[in-house]
Amino acid sequence: MFTIGDFAHLGRVSVRMLRHYDAVGLLLPARVDPATGYRFYTAAQLQRLNRLLALKDLGLTLDQVRVVLDEKLSVEQLHGMLSLRRAELRQQILADESRLRRVEARLRAIEREGAMPTDEIVVKPVPAVRVARLTATAASYGPEDIGPVIQPLYPQLFERLGRAGVAPSGYGIATYEPAEGDQVVVHAGVTVAVESSPAYEFEVVDLPALAEAATVVHRGTMDDVDVTYQAVAAWIEAHGYKQNGFAREVYLNYGEGDPADWVTELQLEISKP
């Protein structure tokens, strides 16, 4: 048998916590010395302690932990519960990391307000282009909604292109359309040189030419694209244009290597009012 101190060390918990578990009836000592009141535990009780701690980490209250322990869950059942909780925690971490990146991007946008040279903005016609694309709907145009929708589309698109034996002929191009309320239709496309076919697991469409577009090259992760968009918006207003619809995003170098080296051309259709 082990003293409460040794058992706490083996179970990587505090003596105070073991005393609390004893008081609430969750983990009773194997023996209590009647003369000294010292608590003693067996190695076999580590199994119950492990389950108790695992269930606590799942977010259960101590009363709920007691009920589950008394039902004597199998190793498989407990493993399933923990695996589900692990997946939930990982998803929460990813969401928090994404939120942190957006906060940092907003801070950089504030710090760099007005710092982007407007001579980097080029007005030019954009020719029509044929793309293969997949489509989904995002809750809004905000990066927190667009990113999780468009990012999975491109791997799916390239997988389907491969099955169809269709090779991309150029760059990836993302386009957007307004939908109901704040929702936005997201098109993840890549240029191709094939005709549409009902056998394809993707859509083949011709994006129309833009007679006049304000274009600018954005370098780095798309988390920072707000700075570039806002610079173009200021240029459009200052030069008496109006913007027509959402921008096209042409991924000149994207998705591989250091995000600082990614290159995206933003194309905003403009016209005089």
PDB file of C-alpha atoms in Angstrom:
ATOM      1  CA  MET A   1       0.000   0.000   0.000  1.00  0.00           C
ATOM      2  CA  PHE A   2       0.977   3.620  -0.481  1.00  0.00           C
ATOM      3  CA  THR A   3       0.689   6.581   1.830  1.00  0.00           C
ATOM      4  CA  ILE A   4      -1.532   9.393   0.638  1.00  0.00           C
ATOM      5  CA  GLY A   5       1.565  11.427  -0.203  1.00  0.00           C
ATOM      6  CA  ASP A   6       3.111   8.668  -2.310  1.00  0.00           C
ATOM      7  CA  PHE A   7      -0.208   7.905  -4.010  1.00  0.00           C
ATOM      8  CA  ALA A   8      -0.694  11.598  -4.813  1.00  0.00           C
ATOM      9  CA  HIS A   9       2.777  11.638  -6.378  1.00  0.00           C
ATOM     10  CA  LEU A  10       2.060   8.539  -8.476  1.00  0.00           C
ATOM     11  CA  GLY A  11      -1.308   9.878  -9.595  1.00  0.00           C
ATOM     12  CA  ARG A  12       0.084  13.384 -10.179  1.00  0.00           C
ATOM     13  CA  VAL A  13      -2.540  15.062  -8.028  1.00  0.00           C
ATOM     14  CA  SER A  14      -2.348  16.964  -4.768  1.00  0.00           C
ATOM     15  CA  VAL A  15      -2.868  15.446  -1.337  1.00  0.00           C
ATOM     16  CA  ARG A  16      -5.536  18.070  -0.772  1.00  0.00           C
ATOM     17  CA  MET A  17      -7.426  16.843  -3.832  1.00  0.00           C
ATOM     18  CA  LEU A  18      -7.250  13.213  -2.666  1.00  0.00           C
ATOM     19  CA  ARG A  19      -8.677  14.243   0.667  1.00  0.00           C
ATOM     20  CA  HIS A  20     -11.475  16.048  -1.136  1.00  0.00           C
ATOM     21  CA  TYR A  21     -12.255  12.982  -3.268  1.00  0.00           C
ATOM     22  CA  ASP A  22     -12.385  10.941  -0.085  1.00  0.00           C
ATOM     23  CA  ALA A  23     -14.733  13.460   1.586  1.00  0.00           C
ATOM     24  CA  VAL A  24     -17.201  13.420  -1.332  1.00  0.00           C
ATOM     25  CA  GLY A  25     -17.041   9.642  -1.715  1.00  0.00           C
ATOM     26  CA  LEU A  26     -15.377   9.550  -5.126  1.00  0.00           C
ATOM     27  CA  LEU A  27     -12.131   7.802  -4.154  1.00  0.00           C
ATOM     28  CA  LEU A  28     -12.031   6.252  -0.719  1.00  0.00           C
ATOM     29  CA  PRO A  29      -8.707   5.059   0.754  1.00  0.00           C
ATOM     30  CA  ALA A  30      -8.168   1.305   0.736  1.00  0.00           C
ATOM     31  CA  ARG A  31      -7.411   1.523   4.446  1.00  0.00           C
ATOM     32  CA  VAL A  32      -7.424   4.154   7.148  1.00  0.00           C
ATOM     33  CA  ASP A  33      -5.252   3.571  10.206  1.00  0.00           C
ATOM     34  CA  PRO A  34      -7.678   3.707  13.164  1.00  0.00           C
ATOM     35  CA  ALA A  35      -5.020   5.045  15.490  1.00  0.00           C
ATOM     36  CA  THR A  36      -3.469   7.763  13.354  1.00  0.00           C
ATOM     37  CA  GLY A  37      -6.160   8.403  10.731  1.00  0.00           C
ATOM     38  CA  TYR A  38      -3.528   8.022   7.993  1.00  0.00           C
ATOM     39  CA  ARG A  39      -4.925   7.069   4.597  1.00  0.00           C
ATOM     40  CA  PHE A  40      -3.438   4.296   2.484  1.00  0.00           C
ATOM     41  CA  TYR A  41      -4.106   3.439  -1.156  1.00  0.00           C
ATOM     42  CA  THR A  42      -3.386   0.533  -3.491  1.00  0.00           C
ATOM     43  CA  ALA A  43      -1.870   0.637  -6.970  1.00  0.00           C
ATOM     44  CA  ALA A  44      -5.147  -0.718  -8.380  1.00  0.00           C
ATOM     45  CA  GLN A  45      -6.876   2.486  -7.272  1.00  0.00           C
ATOM     46  CA  LEU A  46      -4.860   4.449  -9.814  1.00  0.00           C
ATOM     47  CA  GLN A  47      -7.237   3.127 -12.468  1.00  0.00           C
ATOM     48  CA  ARG A  48     -10.203   4.770 -10.759  1.00  0.00           C
ATOM     49  CA  LEU A  49      -8.200   7.959 -10.251  1.00  0.00           C
ATOM     50  CA  ASN A  50      -7.276   8.033 -13.955  1.00  0.00           C
ATOM     51  CA  ARG A  51     -10.922   7.667 -14.943  1.00  0.00           C
ATOM     52  CA  LEU A  52     -11.998  10.293 -12.444  1.00  0.00           C
ATOM     53  CA  LEU A  53      -9.499  12.825 -13.782  1.00  0.00           C
ATOM     54  CA  ALA A  54     -10.332  12.009 -17.401  1.00  0.00           C
ATOM     55  CA  LEU A  55     -14.041  12.561 -16.794  1.00  0.00           C
ATOM     56  CA  LYS A  56     -13.322  15.847 -15.031  1.00  0.00           C
ATOM     57  CA  ASP A  57     -11.348  16.963 -18.085  1.00  0.00           C
ATOM     58  CA  LEU A  58     -14.396  16.153 -20.185  1.00  0.00           C
ATOM     59  CA  GLY A  59     -16.159  18.909 -18.277  1.00  0.00           C
ATOM     60  CA  LEU A  60     -18.312  16.730 -16.026  1.00  0.00           C
ATOM     61  CA  THR A  61     -19.161  17.849 -12.501  1.00  0.00           C
ATOM     62  CA  LEU A  62     -18.065  15.637  -9.615  1.00  0.00           C
ATOM     63  CA  ASP A  63     -21.650  14.428  -9.179  1.00  0.00           C
ATOM     64  CA  GLN A  64     -21.733  13.445 -12.849  1.00  0.00           C
ATOM     65  CA  VAL A  65     -18.331  11.791 -12.513  1.00  0.00           C
ATOM     66  CA  ARG A  66     -19.659   9.669  -9.656  1.00  0.00           C
ATOM     67  CA  VAL A  67     -22.604   8.474 -11.730  1.00  0.00           C
ATOM     68  CA  VAL A  68     -20.370   7.534 -14.662  1.00  0.00           C
ATOM     69  CA  LEU A  69     -17.815   5.767 -12.468  1.00  0.00           C
ATOM     70  CA  ASP A  70     -20.520   3.783 -10.715  1.00  0.00           C
ATOM     71  CA  GLU A  71     -21.741   2.590 -14.130  1.00  0.00           C
ATOM     72  CA  LYS A  72     -18.272   1.083 -14.619  1.00  0.00           C
ATOM     73  CA  LEU A  73     -17.587   2.238 -18.168  1.00  0.00           C
ATOM     74  CA  SER A  74     -15.452  -0.045 -20.285  1.00  0.00           C
ATOM     75  CA  VAL A  75     -12.069   1.082 -21.554  1.00  0.00           C
ATOM     76  CA  GLU A  76     -13.575   1.355 -25.060  1.00  0.00           C
ATOM     77  CA  GLN A  77     -16.445   3.557 -23.883  1.00  0.00           C
ATOM     78  CA  LEU A  78     -14.125   5.849 -21.950  1.00  0.00           C
ATOM     79  CA  HIS A  79     -11.725   6.004 -24.890  1.00  0.00           C
ATOM     80  CA  GLY A  80     -14.579   7.049 -27.152  1.00  0.00           C
ATOM     81  CA  MET A  81     -15.646   9.821 -24.781  1.00  0.00           C
ATOM     82  CA  LEU A  82     -12.100  11.118 -24.485  1.00  0.00           C
ATOM     83  CA  SER A  83     -11.528  10.975 -28.248  1.00  0.00           C
ATOM     84  CA  LEU A  84     -14.646  13.045 -28.828  1.00  0.00           C
ATOM     85  CA  ARG A  85     -13.568  15.588 -26.225  1.00  0.00           C
ATOM     86  CA  ARG A  86     -10.088  15.720 -27.750  1.00  0.00           C
ATOM     87  CA  ALA A  87     -11.578  16.528 -31.141  1.00  0.00           C
ATOM     88  CA  GLU A  88     -13.749  19.252 -29.605  1.00  0.00           C
ATOM     89  CA  LEU A  89     -10.754  20.804 -27.837  1.00  0.00           C
ATOM     90  CA  ARG A  90      -8.673  20.746 -31.013  1.00  0.00           C
ATOM     91  CA  GLN A  91     -11.477  22.452 -32.902  1.00  0.00           C
ATOM     92  CA  GLN A  92     -11.704  25.087 -30.182  1.00  0.00           C
ATOM     93  CA  ILE A  93      -7.944  25.657 -30.351  1.00  0.00           C
ATOM     94  CA  LEU A  94      -8.126  26.111 -34.124  1.00  0.00           C
ATOM     95  CA  ALA A  95     -11.008  28.559 -33.721  1.00  0.00           C
ATOM     96  CA  ASP A  96      -9.090  30.505 -31.069  1.00  0.00           C
ATOM     97  CA  GLU A  97      -5.951  30.586 -33.210  1.00  0.00           C
ATOM     98  CA  SER A  98      -7.984  31.859 -36.153  1.00  0.00           C
ATOM     99  CA  ARG A  99      -9.547  34.538 -33.966  1.00  0.00           C
ATOM    100  CA  LEU A 100      -6.086  35.552 -32.735  1.00  0.00           C
ATOM    101  CA  ARG A 101      -4.826  35.878 -36.314  1.00  0.00           C
ATOM    102  CA  ARG A 102      -7.784  38.106 -37.169  1.00  0.00           C
ATOM    103  CA  VAL A 103      -7.141  40.326 -34.144  1.00  0.00           C
ATOM    104  CA  GLU A 104      -3.460  40.612 -35.091  1.00  0.00           C
ATOM    105  CA  ALA A 105      -4.412  41.414 -38.692  1.00  0.00           C
ATOM    106  CA  ARG A 106      -6.773  44.167 -37.534  1.00  0.00           C
ATOM    107  CA  LEU A 107      -4.020  45.618 -35.357  1.00  0.00           C
ATOM    108  CA  ARG A 108      -1.629  45.603 -38.307  1.00  0.00           C
ATOM    109  CA  ALA A 109      -4.296  47.250 -40.449  1.00  0.00           C
ATOM    110  CA  ILE A 110      -4.658  50.024 -37.870  1.00  0.00           C
ATOM    111  CA  GLU A 111      -0.887  50.449 -37.614  1.00  0.00           C
ATOM    112  CA  ARG A 112      -0.474  50.631 -41.399  1.00  0.00           C
ATOM    113  CA  GLU A 113      -3.439  52.855 -42.238  1.00  0.00           C
ATOM    114  CA  GLY A 114      -2.500  55.009 -45.192  1.00  0.00           C
ATOM    115  CA  ALA A 115       0.940  53.407 -45.463  1.00  0.00           C
ATOM    116  CA  MET A 116       0.361  51.517 -48.721  1.00  0.00           C
ATOM    117  CA  PRO A 117       1.514  53.518 -51.774  1.00  0.00           C
ATOM    118  CA  THR A 118      -1.411  54.090 -54.129  1.00  0.00           C
ATOM    119  CA  ASP A 119       0.917  53.981 -57.151  1.00  0.00           C
ATOM    120  CA  GLU A 120       0.893  50.191 -56.704  1.00  0.00           C
ATOM    121  CA  ILE A 121      -2.734  50.197 -57.891  1.00  0.00           C
ATOM    122  CA  VAL A 122      -3.059  49.580 -61.628  1.00  0.00           C
ATOM    123  CA  VAL A 123      -6.203  50.160 -63.684  1.00  0.00           C
ATOM    124  CA  LYS A 124      -6.485  47.680 -66.539  1.00  0.00           C
ATOM    125  CA  PRO A 125      -8.954  45.517 -68.451  1.00  0.00           C
ATOM    126  CA  VAL A 126      -9.219  41.898 -67.336  1.00  0.00           C
ATOM    127  CA  PRO A 127      -9.878  39.335 -70.064  1.00  0.00           C
ATOM    128  CA  ALA A 128     -12.507  36.631 -69.819  1.00  0.00           C
ATOM    129  CA  VAL A 129     -11.225  33.375 -68.385  1.00  0.00           C
ATOM    130  CA  ARG A 130     -12.565  29.837 -68.147  1.00  0.00           C
ATOM    131  CA  VAL A 131     -12.463  28.162 -64.747  1.00  0.00           C
ATOM    132  CA  ALA A 132     -13.425  24.885 -63.160  1.00  0.00           C
ATOM    133  CA  ARG A 133     -14.927  25.592 -59.780  1.00  0.00           C
ATOM    134  CA  LEU A 134     -16.713  24.360 -56.697  1.00  0.00           C
ATOM    135  CA  THR A 135     -19.221  26.495 -54.836  1.00  0.00           C
ATOM    136  CA  ALA A 136     -20.364  26.881 -51.253  1.00  0.00           C
ATOM    137  CA  THR A 137     -22.069  29.540 -49.137  1.00  0.00           C
ATOM    138  CA  ALA A 138     -20.483  31.473 -46.266  1.00  0.00           C
ATOM    139  CA  ALA A 139     -22.412  33.172 -43.490  1.00  0.00           C
ATOM    140  CA  SER A 140     -20.763  36.506 -44.297  1.00  0.00           C
ATOM    141  CA  TYR A 141     -17.841  38.089 -46.151  1.00  0.00           C
ATOM    142  CA  GLY A 142     -15.866  38.273 -42.921  1.00  0.00           C
ATOM    143  CA  PRO A 143     -12.606  36.287 -42.859  1.00  0.00           C
ATOM    144  CA  GLU A 144     -13.900  34.207 -39.958  1.00  0.00           C
ATOM    145  CA  ASP A 145     -16.672  32.930 -42.254  1.00  0.00           C
ATOM    146  CA  ILE A 146     -14.961  32.933 -45.661  1.00  0.00           C
ATOM    147  CA  GLY A 147     -11.790  31.080 -44.645  1.00  0.00           C
ATOM    148  CA  PRO A 148     -13.385  27.894 -43.266  1.00  0.00           C
ATOM    149  CA  VAL A 149     -15.616  27.681 -46.355  1.00  0.00           C
ATOM    150  CA  ILE A 150     -13.151  28.310 -49.182  1.00  0.00           C
ATOM    151  CA  GLN A 151     -10.102  26.500 -47.790  1.00  0.00           C
ATOM    152  CA  PRO A 152     -11.552  22.958 -48.045  1.00  0.00           C
ATOM    153  CA  LEU A 153     -12.931  23.638 -51.534  1.00  0.00           C
ATOM    154  CA  TYR A 154      -9.572  23.799 -53.280  1.00  0.00           C
ATOM    155  CA  PRO A 155      -8.293  20.348 -52.178  1.00  0.00           C
ATOM    156  CA  GLN A 156     -11.672  18.918 -53.196  1.00  0.00           C
ATOM    157  CA  LEU A 157     -11.504  20.695 -56.550  1.00  0.00           C
ATOM    158  CA  PHE A 158      -8.007  19.453 -57.395  1.00  0.00           C
ATOM    159  CA  GLU A 159      -8.942  15.922 -56.354  1.00  0.00           C
ATOM    160  CA  ARG A 160     -11.942  15.996 -58.708  1.00  0.00           C
ATOM    161  CA  LEU A 161      -9.875  17.510 -61.506  1.00  0.00           C
ATOM    162  CA  GLY A 162      -7.433  14.646 -61.117  1.00  0.00           C
ATOM    163  CA  ARG A 163     -10.185  12.045 -61.321  1.00  0.00           C
ATOM    164  CA  ALA A 164     -11.478  13.715 -64.482  1.00  0.00           C
ATOM    165  CA  GLY A 165      -8.021  13.900 -66.037  1.00  0.00           C
ATOM    166  CA  VAL A 166      -8.250  17.692 -66.305  1.00  0.00           C
ATOM    167  CA  ALA A 167      -5.084  19.700 -65.689  1.00  0.00           C
ATOM    168  CA  PRO A 168      -5.260  23.334 -64.525  1.00  0.00           C
ATOM    169  CA  SER A 169      -4.025  25.716 -67.198  1.00  0.00           C
ATOM    170  CA  GLY A 170      -3.269  28.662 -64.935  1.00  0.00           C
ATOM    171  CA  TYR A 171      -3.896  30.223 -61.556  1.00  0.00           C
ATOM    172  CA  GLY A 172      -6.533  29.713 -58.932  1.00  0.00           C
ATOM    173  CA  ILE A 173      -9.255  32.369 -58.960  1.00  0.00           C
ATOM    174  CA  ALA A 174     -11.782  32.919 -56.188  1.00  0.00           C
ATOM    175  CA  THR A 175     -14.939  34.893 -56.895  1.00  0.00           C
ATOM    176  CA  TYR A 176     -17.836  35.896 -54.704  1.00  0.00           C
ATOM    177  CA  GLU A 177     -21.497  36.788 -55.098  1.00  0.00           C
ATOM    178  CA  PRO A 178     -24.022  38.224 -52.644  1.00  0.00           C
ATOM    179  CA  ALA A 179     -26.655  35.829 -51.354  1.00  0.00           C
ATOM    180  CA  GLU A 180     -29.589  36.112 -48.982  1.00  0.00           C
ATOM    181  CA  GLY A 181     -29.017  38.457 -46.069  1.00  0.00           C
ATOM    182  CA  ASP A 182     -25.338  38.659 -45.132  1.00  0.00           C
ATOM    183  CA  GLN A 183     -24.527  35.372 -46.813  1.00  0.00           C
ATOM    184  CA  VAL A 184     -21.973  35.178 -49.615  1.00  0.00           C
ATOM    185  CA  VAL A 185     -21.682  32.584 -52.377  1.00  0.00           C
ATOM    186  CA  VAL A 186     -18.053  31.446 -52.571  1.00  0.00           C
ATOM    187  CA  HIS A 187     -16.602  30.081 -55.835  1.00  0.00           C
ATOM    188  CA  ALA A 188     -13.217  28.362 -55.584  1.00  0.00           C
ATOM    189  CA  GLY A 189     -11.933  28.119 -59.147  1.00  0.00           C
ATOM    190  CA  VAL A 190      -8.872  27.397 -61.227  1.00  0.00           C
ATOM    191  CA  THR A 191      -8.312  28.185 -64.899  1.00  0.00           C
ATOM    192  CA  VAL A 192      -8.793  25.291 -67.311  1.00  0.00           C
ATOM    193  CA  ALA A 193      -8.895  24.778 -71.082  1.00  0.00           C
ATOM    194  CA  VAL A 194     -11.728  22.260 -71.389  1.00  0.00           C
ATOM    195  CA  GLU A 195     -15.388  22.357 -72.326  1.00  0.00           C
ATOM    196  CA  SER A 196     -18.056  21.753 -69.727  1.00  0.00           C
ATOM    197  CA  SER A 197     -19.166  18.131 -69.349  1.00  0.00           C
ATOM    198  CA  PRO A 198     -21.983  16.513 -67.339  1.00  0.00           C
ATOM    199  CA  ALA A 199     -19.457  13.840 -66.354  1.00  0.00           C
ATOM    200  CA  TYR A 200     -17.430  16.334 -64.337  1.00  0.00           C
ATOM    201  CA  GLU A 201     -17.822  16.608 -60.580  1.00  0.00           C
ATOM    202  CA  PHE A 202     -17.282  20.342 -60.861  1.00  0.00           C
ATOM    203  CA  GLU A 203     -18.668  23.279 -62.812  1.00  0.00           C
ATOM    204  CA  VAL A 204     -16.898  24.793 -65.823  1.00  0.00           C
ATOM    205  CA  VAL A 205     -17.812  28.443 -66.420  1.00  0.00           C
ATOM    206  CA  ASP A 206     -16.462  31.468 -68.261  1.00  0.00           C
ATOM    207  CA  LEU A 207     -15.823  34.441 -66.031  1.00  0.00           C
ATOM    208  CA  PRO A 208     -16.724  37.548 -68.038  1.00  0.00           C
ATOM    209  CA  ALA A 209     -14.156  40.126 -68.996  1.00  0.00           C
ATOM    210  CA  LEU A 210     -13.896  43.251 -66.869  1.00  0.00           C
ATOM    211  CA  ALA A 211     -13.702  46.392 -68.973  1.00  0.00           C
ATOM    212  CA  GLU A 212     -11.903  48.255 -66.227  1.00  0.00           C
ATOM    213  CA  ALA A 213     -10.547  46.944 -62.935  1.00  0.00           C
ATOM    214  CA  ALA A 214      -8.500  48.428 -60.137  1.00  0.00           C
ATOM    215  CA  THR A 215      -5.862  45.795 -59.477  1.00  0.00           C
ATOM    216  CA  VAL A 216      -3.197  45.442 -56.847  1.00  0.00           C
ATOM    217  CA  VAL A 217      -0.798  42.702 -55.787  1.00  0.00           C
ATOM    218  CA  HIS A 218      -1.173  41.623 -52.186  1.00  0.00           C
ATOM    219  CA  ARG A 219       1.839  39.891 -50.669  1.00  0.00           C
ATOM    220  CA  GLY A 220       1.636  37.611 -47.658  1.00  0.00           C
ATOM    221  CA  THR A 221      -1.122  35.751 -45.890  1.00  0.00           C
ATOM    222  CA  MET A 222      -4.728  36.591 -46.651  1.00  0.00           C
ATOM    223  CA  ASP A 223      -5.171  37.308 -42.949  1.00  0.00           C
ATOM    224  CA  ASP A 224      -3.620  40.696 -43.776  1.00  0.00           C
ATOM    225  CA  VAL A 225      -5.611  41.383 -46.938  1.00  0.00           C
ATOM    226  CA  ASP A 226      -7.871  43.944 -45.245  1.00  0.00           C
ATOM    227  CA  VAL A 227      -5.042  46.491 -45.337  1.00  0.00           C
ATOM    228  CA  THR A 228      -4.750  46.090 -49.105  1.00  0.00           C
ATOM    229  CA  TYR A 229      -8.494  46.145 -49.698  1.00  0.00           C
ATOM    230  CA  GLN A 230      -8.881  49.330 -47.685  1.00  0.00           C
ATOM    231  CA  ALA A 231      -6.074  51.028 -49.612  1.00  0.00           C
ATOM    232  CA  VAL A 232      -7.816  50.171 -52.890  1.00  0.00           C
ATOM    233  CA  ALA A 233     -11.131  51.430 -51.497  1.00  0.00           C
ATOM    234  CA  ALA A 234      -9.552  54.783 -50.625  1.00  0.00           C
ATOM    235  CA  TRP A 235      -8.032  54.992 -54.135  1.00  0.00           C
ATOM    236  CA  ILE A 236     -11.370  54.187 -55.812  1.00  0.00           C
ATOM    237  CA  GLU A 237     -13.148  56.889 -53.856  1.00  0.00           C
ATOM    238  CA  ALA A 238     -10.381  59.455 -54.381  1.00  0.00           C
ATOM    239  CA  HIS A 239     -10.457  58.928 -58.165  1.00  0.00           C
ATOM    240  CA  GLY A 240     -14.214  59.191 -58.533  1.00  0.00           C
ATOM    241  CA  TYR A 241     -14.932  55.548 -59.334  1.00  0.00           C
ATOM    242  CA  LYS A 242     -17.475  53.153 -57.929  1.00  0.00           C
ATOM    243  CA  GLN A 243     -16.840  49.484 -57.216  1.00  0.00           C
ATOM    244  CA  ASN A 244     -19.038  46.900 -58.939  1.00  0.00           C
ATOM    245  CA  GLY A 245     -19.455  43.765 -56.863  1.00  0.00           C
ATOM    246  CA  PHE A 246     -16.909  41.727 -54.976  1.00  0.00           C
ATOM    247  CA  ALA A 247     -13.257  41.458 -55.932  1.00  0.00           C
ATOM    248  CA  ARG A 248     -11.700  38.555 -57.772  1.00  0.00           C
ATOM    249  CA  GLU A 249      -8.728  37.006 -56.015  1.00  0.00           C
ATOM    250  CA  VAL A 250      -6.113  35.533 -58.345  1.00  0.00           C
ATOM    251  CA  TYR A 251      -3.688  33.295 -56.468  1.00  0.00           C
ATOM    252  CA  LEU A 252      -0.374  33.824 -58.239  1.00  0.00           C
ATOM    253  CA  ASN A 253       1.618  32.001 -55.567  1.00  0.00           C
ATOM    254  CA  TYR A 254      -0.389  30.572 -52.724  1.00  0.00           C
ATOM    255  CA  GLY A 255      -0.611  27.649 -50.335  1.00  0.00           C
ATOM    256  CA  GLU A 256       3.002  26.480 -50.390  1.00  0.00           C
ATOM    257  CA  GLY A 257       6.076  27.614 -48.532  1.00  0.00           C
ATOM    258  CA  ASP A 258       6.280  30.576 -46.202  1.00  0.00           C
ATOM    259  CA  PRO A 259       2.959  32.515 -46.095  1.00  0.00           C
ATOM    260  CA  ALA A 260       5.016  35.710 -46.252  1.00  0.00           C
ATOM    261  CA  ASP A 261       5.890  34.735 -49.838  1.00  0.00           C
ATOM    262  CA  TRP A 262       2.288  34.210 -50.999  1.00  0.00           C
ATOM    263  CA  VAL A 263       1.184  36.509 -53.828  1.00  0.00           C
ATOM    264  CA  THR A 264      -2.446  37.345 -54.675  1.00  0.00           C
ATOM    265  CA  GLU A 265      -3.725  39.823 -57.239  1.00  0.00           C
ATOM    266  CA  LEU A 266      -6.952  41.543 -56.246  1.00  0.00           C
ATOM    267  CA  GLN A 267      -9.130  42.639 -59.167  1.00  0.00           C
ATOM    268  CA  LEU A 268     -12.003  45.040 -58.387  1.00  0.00           C
ATOM    269  CA  GLU A 269     -14.285  45.982 -61.249  1.00  0.00           C
ATOM    270  CA  ILE A 270     -14.793  49.746 -61.353  1.00  0.00           C
ATOM    271  CA  SER A 271     -16.700  52.267 -63.397  1.00  0.00           C
ATOM    272  CA  LYS A 272     -17.481  55.974 -63.383  1.00  0.00           C
ATOM    273  CA  PRO A 273     -20.864  56.809 -61.796  1.00  0.00           C
TER     274      PRO A 273
END
